[in-house]
């Protein structure tokens, strides 16, 4: 399949709202980064600079399309990155970082360009909560000691 046909097919999936199908495909041609379906939601990796990657997690893919009233618009510049997939992992590589996602747990780890570990996620949880009468979520994320 040609690159143009792949872009057209991906655009059709996004326009039709078939986000779970798009999320399953790991595609470096997605201009904003990579969207992955993991066990309990969706993980988006968005390179903003060779040494900066925005990582976002949500239960539903629609979350990534909504605008925030309290957060300034993202200012990510187009960054060259590559994506590879192996057994149980997806890796996004920029000029300065190697970001590995365990596709079973969704845990993210960061290494420098030479592969030296920088930071590794130990776990995350999102649980429903009622705060001041509003349905929302409590979020917790933990990181592993790299020493």
PDB file of C-alpha atoms in Angstrom:
ATOM      1  CA  UNK A   1       0.000   0.000   0.000  1.00  0.00           C
ATOM      2  CA  UNK A   2       1.411   3.399  -0.957  1.00  0.00           C
ATOM      3  CA  UNK A   3       2.011   6.107   1.636  1.00  0.00           C
ATOM      4  CA  UNK A   4      -0.777   8.220   0.092  1.00  0.00           C
ATOM      5  CA  UNK A   5      -3.236   5.332   0.336  1.00  0.00           C
ATOM      6  CA  UNK A   6      -2.218   4.725   3.949  1.00  0.00           C
ATOM      7  CA  UNK A   7      -2.785   8.401   4.806  1.00  0.00           C
ATOM      8  CA  UNK A   8      -6.177   8.344   3.105  1.00  0.00           C
ATOM      9  CA  UNK A   9      -7.190   5.174   4.956  1.00  0.00           C
ATOM     10  CA  UNK A  10      -6.031   6.606   8.293  1.00  0.00           C
ATOM     11  CA  UNK A  11      -7.904   9.852   7.645  1.00  0.00           C
ATOM     12  CA  UNK A  12     -11.063   7.891   6.838  1.00  0.00           C
ATOM     13  CA  UNK A  13     -10.799   5.979  10.100  1.00  0.00           C
ATOM     14  CA  UNK A  14     -10.345   9.180  12.126  1.00  0.00           C
ATOM     15  CA  UNK A  15     -13.178  11.016  10.347  1.00  0.00           C
ATOM     16  CA  UNK A  16     -15.506   8.053  10.782  1.00  0.00           C
ATOM     17  CA  UNK A  17     -14.680   7.943  14.490  1.00  0.00           C
ATOM     18  CA  UNK A  18     -13.110   4.494  14.455  1.00  0.00           C
ATOM     19  CA  UNK A  19     -10.444   5.575  16.930  1.00  0.00           C
ATOM     20  CA  UNK A  20      -9.882   2.093  18.399  1.00  0.00           C
ATOM     21  CA  UNK A  21      -8.901   0.786  14.949  1.00  0.00           C
ATOM     22  CA  UNK A  22      -6.596   3.759  14.397  1.00  0.00           C
ATOM     23  CA  UNK A  23      -5.140   3.362  17.872  1.00  0.00           C
ATOM     24  CA  UNK A  24      -4.171  -0.229  17.189  1.00  0.00           C
ATOM     25  CA  UNK A  25      -2.048   0.903  14.244  1.00  0.00           C
ATOM     26  CA  UNK A  26       1.317   2.314  15.220  1.00  0.00           C
ATOM     27  CA  UNK A  27       1.985   4.896  12.559  1.00  0.00           C
ATOM     28  CA  UNK A  28       4.853   7.380  12.321  1.00  0.00           C
ATOM     29  CA  UNK A  29       2.865   9.322   9.684  1.00  0.00           C
ATOM     30  CA  UNK A  30       0.414  10.574  12.328  1.00  0.00           C
ATOM     31  CA  UNK A  31       1.575  14.193  12.558  1.00  0.00           C
ATOM     32  CA  UNK A  32       0.862  14.644  16.270  1.00  0.00           C
ATOM     33  CA  UNK A  33       2.570  11.471  17.418  1.00  0.00           C
ATOM     34  CA  UNK A  34       1.469   7.950  18.227  1.00  0.00           C
ATOM     35  CA  UNK A  35      -1.830   6.795  19.730  1.00  0.00           C
ATOM     36  CA  UNK A  36      -1.836   3.306  21.280  1.00  0.00           C
ATOM     37  CA  UNK A  37      -4.713   1.216  22.589  1.00  0.00           C
ATOM     38  CA  UNK A  38      -3.569  -0.427  25.817  1.00  0.00           C
ATOM     39  CA  UNK A  39      -5.375  -2.660  28.297  1.00  0.00           C
ATOM     40  CA  UNK A  40      -7.250   0.023  30.239  1.00  0.00           C
ATOM     41  CA  UNK A  41      -7.350   2.970  27.834  1.00  0.00           C
ATOM     42  CA  UNK A  42      -5.341   4.920  25.283  1.00  0.00           C
ATOM     43  CA  UNK A  43      -1.823   6.313  25.484  1.00  0.00           C
ATOM     44  CA  UNK A  44      -0.655   9.175  23.278  1.00  0.00           C
ATOM     45  CA  UNK A  45       3.014  10.046  22.741  1.00  0.00           C
ATOM     46  CA  UNK A  46       3.545  13.441  21.116  1.00  0.00           C
ATOM     47  CA  UNK A  47       7.145  14.523  20.395  1.00  0.00           C
ATOM     48  CA  UNK A  48       7.435  18.300  20.977  1.00  0.00           C
ATOM     49  CA  UNK A  49      11.224  18.609  20.613  1.00  0.00           C
ATOM     50  CA  UNK A  50      13.999  16.018  20.280  1.00  0.00           C
ATOM     51  CA  UNK A  51      14.291  15.965  24.094  1.00  0.00           C
ATOM     52  CA  UNK A  52      10.604  16.595  25.004  1.00  0.00           C
ATOM     53  CA  UNK A  53       7.744  14.130  24.568  1.00  0.00           C
ATOM     54  CA  UNK A  54       4.242  14.816  25.843  1.00  0.00           C
ATOM     55  CA  UNK A  55       2.660  11.653  27.236  1.00  0.00           C
ATOM     56  CA  UNK A  56      -1.085  11.553  27.866  1.00  0.00           C
ATOM     57  CA  UNK A  57      -3.362   8.740  29.019  1.00  0.00           C
ATOM     58  CA  UNK A  58      -7.149   8.556  28.839  1.00  0.00           C
ATOM     59  CA  UNK A  59      -9.844   5.923  29.208  1.00  0.00           C
ATOM     60  CA  UNK A  60     -11.464   7.009  25.928  1.00  0.00           C
ATOM     61  CA  UNK A  61      -9.835   8.300  22.700  1.00  0.00           C
ATOM     62  CA  UNK A  62     -12.306  11.207  22.493  1.00  0.00           C
ATOM     63  CA  UNK A  63     -10.414  12.834  25.366  1.00  0.00           C
ATOM     64  CA  UNK A  64      -7.530  13.740  23.061  1.00  0.00           C
ATOM     65  CA  UNK A  65      -9.829  15.723  20.749  1.00  0.00           C
ATOM     66  CA  UNK A  66     -11.372  17.928  23.430  1.00  0.00           C
ATOM     67  CA  UNK A  67     -10.168  21.451  24.071  1.00  0.00           C
ATOM     68  CA  UNK A  68      -9.338  22.712  27.530  1.00  0.00           C
ATOM     69  CA  UNK A  69     -10.560  26.023  28.894  1.00  0.00           C
ATOM     70  CA  UNK A  70      -7.770  26.157  31.474  1.00  0.00           C
ATOM     71  CA  UNK A  71      -4.717  24.934  29.546  1.00  0.00           C
ATOM     72  CA  UNK A  72      -2.939  27.001  26.928  1.00  0.00           C
ATOM     73  CA  UNK A  73      -2.753  25.530  23.429  1.00  0.00           C
ATOM     74  CA  UNK A  74       0.143  23.100  22.916  1.00  0.00           C
ATOM     75  CA  UNK A  75       3.166  24.489  21.158  1.00  0.00           C
ATOM     76  CA  UNK A  76       4.790  21.346  19.860  1.00  0.00           C
ATOM     77  CA  UNK A  77       6.929  21.884  16.791  1.00  0.00           C
ATOM     78  CA  UNK A  78       7.090  19.174  14.131  1.00  0.00           C
ATOM     79  CA  UNK A  79       9.757  16.715  15.268  1.00  0.00           C
ATOM     80  CA  UNK A  80      11.230  13.821  13.323  1.00  0.00           C
ATOM     81  CA  UNK A  81      10.596  10.535  15.097  1.00  0.00           C
ATOM     82  CA  UNK A  82      10.536   6.857  14.301  1.00  0.00           C
ATOM     83  CA  UNK A  83       8.247   4.172  15.635  1.00  0.00           C
ATOM     84  CA  UNK A  84       8.944   0.463  15.916  1.00  0.00           C
ATOM     85  CA  UNK A  85       6.956  -2.396  17.339  1.00  0.00           C
ATOM     86  CA  UNK A  86       8.296  -5.576  18.870  1.00  0.00           C
ATOM     87  CA  UNK A  87       6.842  -8.350  21.005  1.00  0.00           C
ATOM     88  CA  UNK A  88       5.092  -6.633  23.913  1.00  0.00           C
ATOM     89  CA  UNK A  89       6.465  -3.168  23.188  1.00  0.00           C
ATOM     90  CA  UNK A  90       6.272  -0.078  21.027  1.00  0.00           C
ATOM     91  CA  UNK A  91       9.270   2.246  20.852  1.00  0.00           C
ATOM     92  CA  UNK A  92       9.257   5.883  19.740  1.00  0.00           C
ATOM     93  CA  UNK A  93      12.680   7.352  19.011  1.00  0.00           C
ATOM     94  CA  UNK A  94      13.640  11.006  18.530  1.00  0.00           C
ATOM     95  CA  UNK A  95      17.116  12.441  18.048  1.00  0.00           C
ATOM     96  CA  UNK A  96      17.656  12.537  21.822  1.00  0.00           C
ATOM     97  CA  UNK A  97      15.196  10.065  23.411  1.00  0.00           C
ATOM     98  CA  UNK A  98      14.010   6.495  23.251  1.00  0.00           C
ATOM     99  CA  UNK A  99      10.515   6.061  24.725  1.00  0.00           C
ATOM    100  CA  UNK A 100       9.395   2.481  25.315  1.00  0.00           C
ATOM    101  CA  UNK A 101       5.780   1.521  25.992  1.00  0.00           C
ATOM    102  CA  UNK A 102       4.998  -1.904  27.421  1.00  0.00           C
ATOM    103  CA  UNK A 103       1.919  -2.736  25.335  1.00  0.00           C
ATOM    104  CA  UNK A 104       0.601  -5.117  28.003  1.00  0.00           C
ATOM    105  CA  UNK A 105       0.723  -2.767  31.006  1.00  0.00           C
ATOM    106  CA  UNK A 106       0.984   0.586  29.222  1.00  0.00           C
ATOM    107  CA  UNK A 107       3.942   1.570  31.389  1.00  0.00           C
ATOM    108  CA  UNK A 108       6.290   4.092  29.814  1.00  0.00           C
ATOM    109  CA  UNK A 109      10.063   4.306  30.206  1.00  0.00           C
ATOM    110  CA  UNK A 110      12.499   6.897  28.908  1.00  0.00           C
ATOM    111  CA  UNK A 111      16.132   6.441  27.879  1.00  0.00           C
ATOM    112  CA  UNK A 112      18.639   8.743  26.246  1.00  0.00           C
ATOM    113  CA  UNK A 113      19.786   8.212  22.649  1.00  0.00           C
ATOM    114  CA  UNK A 114      22.468   5.751  23.805  1.00  0.00           C
ATOM    115  CA  UNK A 115      19.886   3.646  25.678  1.00  0.00           C
ATOM    116  CA  UNK A 116      20.818   4.757  29.208  1.00  0.00           C
ATOM    117  CA  UNK A 117      17.674   4.778  31.426  1.00  0.00           C
ATOM    118  CA  UNK A 118      16.350   8.168  32.531  1.00  0.00           C
ATOM    119  CA  UNK A 119      12.935   7.446  34.051  1.00  0.00           C
ATOM    120  CA  UNK A 120      10.497   4.505  34.209  1.00  0.00           C
ATOM    121  CA  UNK A 121       6.862   4.469  35.193  1.00  0.00           C
ATOM    122  CA  UNK A 122       6.019   1.968  37.943  1.00  0.00           C
ATOM    123  CA  UNK A 123       2.244   2.283  37.603  1.00  0.00           C
ATOM    124  CA  UNK A 124      -0.798   4.495  37.255  1.00  0.00           C
ATOM    125  CA  UNK A 125      -4.409   4.427  38.330  1.00  0.00           C
ATOM    126  CA  UNK A 126      -7.513   6.370  37.430  1.00  0.00           C
ATOM    127  CA  UNK A 127     -10.553   5.857  39.629  1.00  0.00           C
ATOM    128  CA  UNK A 128     -13.982   7.495  39.479  1.00  0.00           C
ATOM    129  CA  UNK A 129     -14.657  10.104  42.150  1.00  0.00           C
ATOM    130  CA  UNK A 130     -17.321  12.579  43.167  1.00  0.00           C
ATOM    131  CA  UNK A 131     -15.814  15.959  44.126  1.00  0.00           C
ATOM    132  CA  UNK A 132     -18.108  18.815  45.196  1.00  0.00           C
ATOM    133  CA  UNK A 133     -20.983  17.132  43.412  1.00  0.00           C
ATOM    134  CA  UNK A 134     -19.058  16.743  40.130  1.00  0.00           C
ATOM    135  CA  UNK A 135     -18.265  13.343  38.624  1.00  0.00           C
ATOM    136  CA  UNK A 136     -14.502  13.285  38.004  1.00  0.00           C
ATOM    137  CA  UNK A 137     -11.463  11.025  38.515  1.00  0.00           C
ATOM    138  CA  UNK A 138      -8.644  10.617  41.012  1.00  0.00           C
ATOM    139  CA  UNK A 139      -5.331  10.094  39.217  1.00  0.00           C
ATOM    140  CA  UNK A 140      -2.166   8.551  40.655  1.00  0.00           C
ATOM    141  CA  UNK A 141       1.139   7.825  38.945  1.00  0.00           C
ATOM    142  CA  UNK A 142       4.288   6.303  40.430  1.00  0.00           C
ATOM    143  CA  UNK A 143       7.841   6.124  39.108  1.00  0.00           C
ATOM    144  CA  UNK A 144      10.549   3.498  39.586  1.00  0.00           C
ATOM    145  CA  UNK A 145      13.881   4.333  41.195  1.00  0.00           C
ATOM    146  CA  UNK A 146      16.575   4.281  38.481  1.00  0.00           C
ATOM    147  CA  UNK A 147      19.542   3.911  40.823  1.00  0.00           C
TER     148      UNK A 147
END
